[in-house]
Every structure is written in C-alpha cells, then in structure tokens.
Coordinates of C-alpha atoms in Angstrom, one line a residue:
Chain A
M1 CA 26.3 9.1 10.9
K2 CA 25.3 12.7 10.3
K3 CA 24.6 13.9 6.8
I4 CA 22.6 16.5 5.0
A5 CA 19.9 15.0 2.7
T6 CA 16.6 15.6 0.9
G7 CA 13.5 13.6 1.9
N8 CA 13.9 11.6 -1.3
K9 CA 17.6 10.7 -0.5
A10 CA 16.7 9.9 3.1
V11 CA 14.1 7.3 1.8
A12 CA 16.7 5.8 -0.6
E13 CA 19.2 5.6 2.2
A14 CA 16.8 3.7 4.3
V15 CA 16.0 1.4 1.4
K16 CA 19.7 0.7 0.9
Q17 CA 20.0 -0.4 4.5
A18 CA 16.8 -2.5 4.5
A19 CA 18.2 -4.2 1.3
P20 CA 15.1 -5.4 -0.5
T21 CA 15.8 -8.3 -2.9
V22 CA 13.7 -6.7 -5.6
V23 CA 13.0 -3.1 -6.5
A24 CA 10.6 -2.4 -9.3
A25 CA 10.1 1.2 -10.1
Y26 CA 9.0 3.9 -12.6
P27 CA 10.0 7.5 -12.3
I28 CA 7.5 10.3 -11.6
T29 CA 8.0 13.8 -10.3
P30 CA 8.6 14.6 -7.4
Q31 CA 9.5 11.0 -6.5
T32 CA 12.1 10.3 -9.2
E33 CA 15.1 11.1 -7.0
I34 CA 14.2 8.1 -4.8
V35 CA 14.3 5.5 -7.6
E36 CA 17.3 7.2 -9.2
Q37 CA 19.2 7.1 -6.0
V38 CA 18.2 3.4 -5.4
A39 CA 19.3 2.6 -9.0
E40 CA 22.7 4.2 -8.3
F41 CA 23.1 2.1 -5.1
V42 CA 22.4 -1.0 -7.2
S43 CA 24.7 -0.1 -10.0
S44 CA 27.5 0.8 -7.6
G45 CA 27.1 -2.5 -5.8
E46 CA 26.2 -0.9 -2.5
L47 CA 22.8 -2.4 -2.7
K48 CA 22.5 -6.0 -4.0
S49 CA 19.0 -5.8 -5.3
R50 CA 17.5 -6.9 -8.6
Y51 CA 16.3 -3.6 -10.0
I52 CA 13.4 -4.0 -12.5
A53 CA 12.9 -0.9 -14.7
V54 CA 9.2 -1.3 -15.7
E55 CA 7.1 0.5 -18.3
S56 CA 4.5 1.8 -15.9
E57 CA 3.4 2.1 -12.3
H58 CA 0.8 -0.6 -12.8
S59 CA 3.6 -2.9 -13.8
A60 CA 5.8 -1.6 -11.0
M61 CA 3.3 -2.8 -8.4
A62 CA 2.6 -6.0 -10.4
A63 CA 6.3 -6.8 -10.5
C64 CA 6.5 -6.2 -6.7
I65 CA 3.5 -8.5 -6.2
G66 CA 5.1 -11.2 -8.3
A67 CA 8.4 -10.9 -6.5
S68 CA 6.9 -10.6 -3.0
I69 CA 4.8 -13.7 -3.3
T70 CA 8.1 -15.7 -3.5
G71 CA 8.8 -14.6 0.0
I72 CA 11.3 -11.8 -0.5
R73 CA 11.6 -8.2 0.5
T74 CA 10.4 -5.7 -2.1
F75 CA 10.2 -1.9 -2.5
T76 CA 8.8 0.7 -4.9
A77 CA 8.1 4.4 -4.9
T78 CA 5.6 6.6 -6.7
S79 CA 3.6 9.7 -6.6
S80 CA 0.2 11.2 -7.7
H81 CA -0.9 9.8 -11.1
G82 CA 1.6 7.0 -10.7
L83 CA -0.1 5.9 -7.5
L84 CA -3.6 6.1 -9.2
Y85 CA -2.3 4.2 -12.2
M86 CA -1.3 1.3 -9.9
H87 CA -4.6 1.4 -7.9
E88 CA -5.8 -1.9 -9.2
M89 CA -2.5 -3.5 -8.1
T90 CA -2.4 -1.8 -4.7
N91 CA -5.7 -3.5 -3.9
W92 CA -4.2 -6.8 -5.1
A93 CA -1.0 -6.3 -3.0
A94 CA -3.0 -5.9 0.2
G95 CA -5.5 -8.6 -0.7
A96 CA -2.7 -11.1 -1.4
R97 CA -1.2 -10.2 2.0
L98 CA 2.2 -9.1 0.6
P99 CA 4.4 -6.9 2.8
I100 CA 5.5 -4.5 0.1
V101 CA 6.9 -1.2 1.2
M102 CA 6.3 1.9 -1.0
A103 CA 7.3 5.5 -0.6
N104 CA 4.6 7.8 -2.0
V105 CA 5.6 11.4 -2.5
N106 CA 2.3 13.3 -2.1
R107 CA 1.4 15.4 -5.1
S108 CA -1.7 17.0 -6.5
L109 CA -3.9 15.3 -9.2
G110 CA -4.5 16.7 -12.7
P111 CA -6.0 18.6 -14.3
G112 CA -4.6 21.3 -14.0
W113 CA -1.2 19.7 -14.3
N114 CA 0.3 20.4 -10.9
I115 CA 3.3 18.7 -9.4
W116 CA 3.2 20.2 -6.0
A117 CA 2.2 18.8 -2.6
E118 CA -1.3 17.5 -1.8
H119 CA -2.6 14.5 0.0
T120 CA -5.5 13.5 -2.1
D121 CA -3.4 10.9 -4.0
A122 CA -2.7 8.8 -1.0
L123 CA -6.1 9.4 0.6
Q124 CA -7.7 7.9 -2.5
E125 CA -5.9 4.7 -1.4
R126 CA -7.4 4.7 2.1
D127 CA -9.6 1.6 1.6
T128 CA -7.1 -0.7 -0.1
G129 CA -5.8 -2.4 3.0
W130 CA -2.4 -0.6 3.0
L131 CA -1.0 0.8 6.2
Q132 CA -0.3 4.5 5.7
V133 CA 2.2 6.7 7.6
Y134 CA 2.8 10.5 6.9
V135 CA 6.1 12.1 7.8
S136 CA 7.1 15.6 8.4
T137 CA 10.9 15.8 8.4
V138 CA 13.8 14.3 6.4
Q139 CA 14.9 12.3 9.5
E140 CA 11.3 11.0 10.0
A141 CA 11.2 9.9 6.3
Y142 CA 14.3 7.8 6.9
D143 CA 13.2 6.4 10.2
A144 CA 9.6 5.6 9.0
T145 CA 10.9 3.8 5.9
L146 CA 13.1 1.5 8.1
M147 CA 10.2 0.8 10.5
A148 CA 7.8 0.2 7.5
F149 CA 9.7 -2.9 6.5
R150 CA 9.6 -4.4 10.0
I151 CA 5.9 -3.6 10.5
A152 CA 4.8 -4.8 7.1
E153 CA 6.7 -8.1 7.4
H154 CA 5.5 -8.9 11.0
N155 CA 3.5 -12.1 11.0
D156 CA 0.6 -10.4 12.7
V157 CA 0.5 -7.8 9.9
L158 CA 1.6 -9.1 6.5
L159 CA 0.1 -6.1 4.8
P160 CA 1.8 -3.5 2.6
V161 CA 2.9 -0.1 4.1
M162 CA 2.9 3.2 2.3
V163 CA 5.3 5.9 3.6
N164 CA 4.0 9.4 2.6
L165 CA 6.1 12.5 2.3
D166 CA 5.1 15.9 0.9
G167 CA 6.2 16.7 -2.6
F168 CA 9.0 19.3 -2.8
L169 CA 8.2 20.6 0.8
L170 CA 9.9 17.5 2.0
S171 CA 11.0 15.4 -1.0
H172 CA 13.4 18.2 -2.2
I173 CA 14.1 20.0 1.1
M174 CA 17.5 19.4 2.7
Q175 CA 17.7 18.8 6.4
P176 CA 20.1 17.0 8.7
L177 CA 19.9 13.2 8.6
D178 CA 21.3 10.9 11.3
T179 CA 21.6 7.4 9.8
V180 CA 21.7 4.4 12.1
D181 CA 23.7 1.2 12.3
L182 CA 20.7 -1.0 11.6
G183 CA 21.9 -4.3 13.0
D184 CA 19.1 -6.8 13.3
F185 CA 16.3 -4.2 13.7
I186 CA 14.5 -5.7 10.6
P187 CA 14.4 -9.5 11.1
P188 CA 14.7 -11.8 8.0
I189 CA 11.5 -11.9 6.1
H190 CA 9.2 -15.0 6.4
L191 CA 6.1 -15.1 4.3
P192 CA 4.0 -18.1 5.5
H193 CA 2.1 -18.3 2.1
A194 CA 5.1 -17.9 -0.1
I195 CA 5.2 -19.8 -3.4
D196 CA 6.7 -23.3 -3.1
V197 CA 7.6 -24.7 -6.4
K198 CA 7.5 -28.2 -5.0
N199 CA 3.9 -27.7 -4.0
P200 CA 2.3 -25.8 -6.9
A201 CA -0.9 -23.8 -6.3
G202 CA -3.1 -21.1 -7.7
Y203 CA -2.8 -17.8 -5.7
G204 CA -5.8 -15.5 -5.3
C205 CA -8.0 -17.9 -7.2
L206 CA -11.7 -17.9 -7.8
T207 CA -13.4 -17.3 -4.4
G208 CA -17.1 -17.7 -3.9
P209 CA -19.7 -15.7 -2.0
D210 CA -19.3 -18.2 0.9
Q211 CA -15.6 -17.4 1.3
Q212 CA -14.7 -13.9 0.1
F213 CA -15.8 -12.2 3.3
R214 CA -13.4 -14.4 5.4
F215 CA -10.4 -13.1 3.5
R216 CA -11.6 -9.5 3.8
W217 CA -12.1 -9.9 7.5
D218 CA -8.6 -11.3 7.9
I219 CA -7.2 -8.0 6.4
E220 CA -9.2 -6.0 9.0
R221 CA -8.1 -8.4 11.7
S222 CA -4.4 -7.8 10.8
M223 CA -5.0 -4.1 10.5
R224 CA -6.3 -4.1 14.1
D225 CA -3.4 -6.3 15.2
S226 CA -1.0 -3.9 13.4
V227 CA -1.6 -1.3 16.2
K228 CA 0.3 -3.3 18.7
V229 CA 3.1 -4.1 16.1
I230 CA 3.5 -0.4 15.3
E231 CA 3.7 0.5 19.0
E232 CA 6.3 -2.3 19.6
T233 CA 8.3 -1.3 16.5
Q234 CA 8.4 2.4 17.4
K235 CA 9.3 1.5 21.0
E236 CA 12.1 -0.7 19.9
F237 CA 13.3 2.0 17.4
A238 CA 13.4 4.5 20.3
K239 CA 15.3 2.1 22.5
R240 CA 17.9 1.3 19.9
F241 CA 18.3 4.6 18.1
G242 CA 16.9 7.2 20.5
R243 CA 14.2 8.8 18.4
K244 CA 10.6 8.4 19.6
Y245 CA 7.5 8.2 17.4
G246 CA 3.8 7.7 18.2
F247 CA 0.6 7.4 16.2
T248 CA 0.5 11.2 16.5
E249 CA 3.1 13.8 17.4
D250 CA 1.6 15.8 20.2
Y251 CA 2.9 19.3 20.9
Q252 CA 1.5 21.3 23.9
C253 CA -1.7 19.3 23.8
S254 CA -2.2 18.4 27.5
D255 CA -3.6 21.8 28.6
A256 CA -4.7 23.0 25.2
E257 CA -8.2 24.3 24.6
V258 CA -7.8 24.3 20.8
V259 CA -5.8 21.6 18.9
I260 CA -4.6 21.7 15.3
V261 CA -4.7 18.4 13.5
A262 CA -2.9 18.0 10.2
L263 CA -0.8 15.6 8.1
G264 CA 2.8 15.8 7.0
T265 CA 4.7 19.1 6.9
L266 CA 1.6 21.2 7.7
G267 CA 1.4 19.4 11.0
K268 CA 5.0 20.3 11.8
E269 CA 4.5 23.9 10.7
A270 CA 1.5 24.0 13.2
E271 CA 4.0 23.6 16.1
V272 CA 5.5 27.0 15.3
A273 CA 1.9 28.4 15.1
V274 CA 1.3 27.0 18.5
D275 CA 4.3 28.9 20.0
L276 CA 3.0 32.1 18.4
L277 CA -0.6 31.6 19.7
R278 CA 0.7 30.7 23.2
K279 CA 2.5 34.1 23.3
E280 CA -0.9 35.7 22.7
G281 CA -2.5 33.8 25.5
I282 CA -4.3 31.3 23.3
K283 CA -4.0 27.8 24.8
A284 CA -3.2 26.0 21.5
G285 CA -1.7 22.6 20.8
S286 CA -0.8 20.5 17.7
M287 CA -1.6 16.9 17.2
R288 CA 0.1 15.9 14.0
L289 CA -1.4 12.7 12.7
R290 CA 1.3 10.2 11.6
W291 CA -0.7 7.0 11.0
L292 CA -3.8 7.3 8.9
R293 CA -4.3 3.5 8.6
P294 CA -4.7 2.1 11.0
F295 CA -6.5 5.2 12.3
P296 CA -5.5 5.8 15.9
K297 CA -7.7 6.7 18.8
L298 CA -7.3 10.4 19.3
D299 CA -7.7 12.1 22.7
L300 CA -9.5 15.2 21.7
K301 CA -12.4 15.2 24.2
G302 CA -13.5 18.6 25.4
K303 CA -11.1 20.4 23.0
Q304 CA -11.9 22.6 20.1
V305 CA -10.4 21.1 16.9
V306 CA -9.0 22.8 13.9
V307 CA -8.3 20.3 11.1
I308 CA -6.2 21.4 8.1
D309 CA -6.8 19.3 5.0
R310 CA -4.4 19.4 2.1
D311 CA -7.0 17.3 0.2
Y312 CA -10.7 17.2 -0.4
S313 CA -13.6 14.8 -1.1
F314 CA -15.9 16.6 -3.4
G315 CA -19.5 16.7 -2.1
R316 CA -18.4 15.8 1.4
G317 CA -15.5 17.7 2.8
G318 CA -11.9 17.6 4.0
I319 CA -11.0 13.9 4.1
L320 CA -9.1 14.2 7.4
A321 CA -11.9 16.3 9.0
T322 CA -14.4 13.7 8.0
E323 CA -12.4 11.0 9.6
I324 CA -11.9 12.9 12.8
V325 CA -15.6 13.9 13.1
A326 CA -16.5 10.3 12.6
Q327 CA -14.1 9.1 15.3
T328 CA -14.2 11.7 18.0
R329 CA -17.7 13.2 17.6
E330 CA -16.1 16.5 18.3
P331 CA -17.2 19.3 16.0
V332 CA -14.3 20.8 14.0
F333 CA -13.3 23.9 12.2
S334 CA -12.4 22.4 8.8
V335 CA -9.7 24.3 6.9
I336 CA -8.9 23.4 3.3
A337 CA -5.4 24.7 2.7
G338 CA -2.3 23.8 0.9
I339 CA -4.0 22.3 -2.2
G340 CA -1.6 21.8 -5.1
G341 CA 1.2 23.2 -3.1
Q342 CA -0.6 26.4 -2.0
E343 CA 1.7 28.2 0.4
V344 CA 0.6 27.9 4.0
T345 CA 2.8 29.6 6.6
Y346 CA 2.7 29.2 10.4
E347 CA 1.3 32.7 10.5
D348 CA -1.5 31.5 8.3
I349 CA -2.1 28.5 10.6
A350 CA -2.2 30.8 13.6
G351 CA -4.8 32.9 11.7
F352 CA -7.0 29.8 11.2
V353 CA -6.9 29.2 14.9
R354 CA -7.6 32.8 15.9
K355 CA -10.7 33.1 13.7
R356 CA -11.9 29.5 14.1
R357 CA -15.6 28.9 13.6
I358 CA -16.3 25.5 15.0
G359 CA -18.7 23.4 12.8
E360 CA -17.8 25.3 9.6
E361 CA -15.6 24.8 6.6
F362 CA -13.1 27.3 5.3
W363 CA -11.3 27.2 1.9
F364 CA -8.0 29.2 2.4
G365 CA -7.5 31.8 -0.3
V366 CA -11.0 31.4 -1.8
S367 CA -12.8 34.8 -1.6
G368 CA -16.4 34.6 -0.4
N369 CA -15.9 31.3 1.4
V370 CA -15.0 32.3 5.0
Chain B
M1 CA 1.9 -25.8 12.4
T2 CA 1.2 -22.8 14.8
P3 CA -2.3 -21.2 14.7
S4 CA -0.9 -18.1 12.9
Q5 CA 0.6 -20.3 10.1
A6 CA -2.7 -22.2 9.8
R7 CA -4.5 -19.0 9.3
E8 CA -6.0 -18.5 5.8
R9 CA -4.9 -15.1 4.6
L10 CA -5.1 -15.6 0.8
A11 CA -7.3 -17.8 -1.3
I12 CA -5.0 -20.6 -2.5
N13 CA -6.0 -23.7 -4.3
R14 CA -3.9 -26.8 -5.0
P15 CA -4.2 -28.9 -8.1
I16 CA -6.7 -31.7 -7.7
Q17 CA -8.5 -33.8 -10.3
G18 CA -11.8 -32.2 -11.2
A19 CA -11.6 -29.1 -9.1
A20 CA -14.4 -27.6 -11.2
G21 CA -16.4 -30.8 -11.5
K22 CA -16.7 -33.1 -14.4
T23 CA -16.4 -30.6 -17.3
G24 CA -17.1 -33.4 -19.8
T25 CA -20.8 -32.7 -19.1
W26 CA -20.4 -29.4 -21.0
R27 CA -19.7 -31.4 -24.2
V28 CA -22.0 -31.1 -27.3
F29 CA -19.8 -33.1 -29.7
R30 CA -17.8 -36.2 -28.6
P31 CA -14.5 -37.1 -30.3
V32 CA -14.5 -40.7 -31.7
V33 CA -11.2 -42.2 -32.8
D34 CA -11.0 -44.6 -35.8
K35 CA -8.1 -46.8 -34.6
E36 CA -7.7 -48.1 -38.2
K37 CA -6.7 -44.7 -39.5
C38 CA -4.7 -43.6 -36.4
N39 CA -0.9 -43.8 -36.8
A40 CA -0.2 -42.7 -33.2
C41 CA 1.6 -39.5 -34.1
G42 CA 0.4 -37.9 -30.9
L43 CA -0.5 -34.5 -32.3
C44 CA -3.9 -34.7 -30.7
Q45 CA -2.3 -35.0 -27.3
T46 CA 0.0 -32.1 -28.0
Y47 CA -2.8 -29.8 -29.1
C48 CA -5.5 -30.8 -26.5
P49 CA -6.0 -27.6 -24.5
D50 CA -7.4 -29.5 -21.5
G51 CA -4.7 -32.2 -21.4
V52 CA -7.2 -35.0 -21.3
I53 CA -5.5 -37.3 -23.9
D54 CA -3.0 -39.6 -22.2
E55 CA 0.2 -41.3 -23.5
E56 CA -1.8 -44.2 -25.0
L57 CA -3.9 -41.5 -26.8
V58 CA -7.0 -42.4 -24.8
I59 CA -9.4 -39.5 -24.4
D60 CA -10.7 -39.0 -20.9
L61 CA -14.4 -38.2 -21.6
D62 CA -15.1 -37.2 -18.0
F63 CA -13.1 -34.0 -18.7
C64 CA -13.1 -33.6 -22.5
K65 CA -15.2 -30.5 -23.4
G66 CA -15.5 -31.5 -27.0
C67 CA -13.8 -28.5 -28.5
G68 CA -12.7 -30.6 -31.6
I69 CA -9.2 -29.3 -31.8
C70 CA -7.9 -32.9 -31.9
A71 CA -10.1 -33.7 -34.8
N72 CA -9.0 -30.5 -36.6
E73 CA -5.3 -31.3 -36.1
C74 CA -5.3 -35.0 -36.9
P75 CA -3.3 -35.4 -40.1
K76 CA -5.0 -38.8 -40.8
K77 CA -8.6 -37.5 -40.2
A78 CA -8.9 -40.4 -37.7
I79 CA -11.1 -38.4 -35.2
S80 CA -14.6 -37.5 -36.0
M81 CA -16.9 -35.3 -33.8
V82 CA -20.2 -37.0 -33.1
R83 CA -23.2 -35.1 -31.6
E84 CA -23.9 -36.2 -28.0
E85 CA -27.3 -37.8 -27.5
K86 CA -29.2 -36.3 -24.6

C-alpha cells in the first residue's frame, strides 16, 4: 500500500507488522514519534503488544532484556543521550544473545545541546556486539526494520540489531512509503536459551577466566555467520517485495576512479554529487555503507576514496575513515562534515571530490583546516 | 539436540547443591541449639538467609556460614553462637 510517511512513522509501521510481544520505550528527540506512534497502535488495538513505559533508557533496555530472555519478540527505540544511557544494557543484550530490535535516530551528543543528525552516538556502540544498519530513505527505514527482526532472531545470529536513521534529515522527512503484505517473512521466534520455569537457572552468572573468552568468541562467531543470514534475508526480501538491498548501495562504482563512502542520508546525497561530477568528466561513484557491523568487504582496490564522516573519534580521526583504512589499506581523503546537523549539500560533496587530497583530513566549515 | 542447540551462547547455571563449595568452612561462630529451651516455633528457619535449616530445625553445618541471625531471632534464646576451634 502506498502512503506518505516520515522516517519515524515508517519504523513504527514496520514494528506494527512485526508485532513484538513487548515494547519498552522512553521518549527522546528526534525519536519520540516512533514510540508515540507505536503506543497509538497499541492503544487502538492494531498492535497487540505489552507496552512498558519506563523511567529511563537504561530501564527500557533492561525491560527488553528481561522480556526477550523469556523467548518473545521485543522492540525499543532511542537516540543520542538515550542510547548512551543504556550503554551498559546494550552490552548485556548482546552478551545474553537476545535478538532485540532497536531503532536509533542518530543525533549529536552534548554539550552543546544539539538535537540534529550525527552518527557518533551509534558509533560509540560499535563494540557491543549489536549488528548495525544505516538507512537513507523512509522506504529503507521501513524495509530495514522488518528485515532486522528476521536477521536478529535467526538461529545462526541471535544478536540484537540496531536500525539507524538520521535525526530530522530522515526521522522527520516525508517521503513515499510502500508497505508490504508481510505474510510469513518473519518466522515465529525461537530462542534456544529462553527461560524455562520448570527448569530454573541463573542467566549470565559468574563466569571465570577459563570460560569468559568462549562466550565472547561465540558472539564473534555469530557476527561472522550473520553475513550469510543478512545476504539471504535481503535476497528473500527482494524476491518477495521487489526491493533490493546489499551491504553497500553502489552507484556508478564499476568504472569509477574516485568513490565516495558515507553513511545514511549523506551517502544518498552523494549519488546526486556523482551525477554532477560525471557531467564534468570526473569518473566518480558512490558506495553508501549500509551495514557497519558486521563490517562488509569493500571492493575499493585501485580507487581513490573520499570518506565523509558525520562523526569523529578525538585524537584519531573520522570513525568510518579509520575503519575503511584498516580494512582496505587504500589511503583516503577524510572529510568531517555534517556534525550536529551541519548542512551538507550535494554541491558541497562534489566540492570535496574535486579538491580531494588523498591521505589528508578536512573539517568542512572550519577555516584554516583545509 | 542439534549441534546449534547444544551450543553455549550464554553462561547459564542450574541449581545444584554446593555450587560454590562447602560454604560452612567460612564460619567463625557455630550455632548450637539447646533442645530444652527450643519450642520449635520455626522462626530460625524463616530467617535463615542461606536456607540451611530444615523442617526438623536441624542446621546443615556444611553450608551454615555462622551469621548468627537464627540466634538473634530466637525468642527462647535457645541458640548460642560458639567460636569454632581451628
């Protein structure tokens, strides 16, 4: 069915169809619209979930963990400081191997108090064991949320999945949304280590130096296995509903001499920049990274790479640029742009490519740092 | 059970007797019951934080840590705490 929706409403629509048994959530700008819409679905009876209105994000994740370990489907949504507040529990969710799905609306971190788009919030969760996907359109926010449940709950994965969408630039932007007749796309959940009241046990109990590494390795083993599950799920989604997704979205990359790599809406904007550059005779391409964890193999060999980071790791560099240099060994032109919702147009992106200085870093808008 | 179900994803322990060893060895004071004074009210069993007092009000000294709560709660002062000899 065709509709017009914001990114937030698209996520809520997908949640309604995936029908988690428990939703535990706390509002935070710019994510609030998701949990408000889900609450409306619950109160109108369209979604038969138990909705737990908690007192903090730490509690939201803790409630999801408690619910999930009983073997049911769970969902929450957050943003920025809310995500950081639940950081202890995000580690626990992954460590306890719980397939919780969370939408995170990417927003800057204070101070200064800034509610606009930035990826540093989710990127600070890189090492928790959560799978992370970044979307660029309202349609993709909906599609990725549906797929997130199937991927998280797959027996070869059993890890939580975070669906990331840019604050305001996507959360509050209206675009066409084609909803699907879900059918049996998401199979019934089966958690092999779910609580069994007839067979009581302690979960996540004291684990000695002779054992802990085995559980940590099992997370990594599932993370590696998730590559195949993601591929299968995206293939099945395309087969059933006609929309194709990969680990990256490649645009004009095959013959490109310079490739732009970015996350989220910046990666989509880069496609327009590519058209602009191609008209000038610059063989440019865009490789929008969709999955950050597991980090995909990128085919960038022999190409110049312009990485745009809407995030930063102080004392090191753009987080995405750092990941790409580590994986591909290709030197990059690292652009830091879009921090705290800083406006970055496709003209700006084309400019980054035109004046690229491979091996250097450039902070957009900061005079003296070029 | 399929191999994937047998896989250990999460540290899970099931209740077994003495999972942490014989915690009675931690004890400094041992509860000694004077059967003459005891009227079998059962308050010691109710209050025991380690659940080592059974329905016959016999204290399992393999696991009693000697906290003395039973002696403190006993309305008949029937339990005295006696220093363990090394």
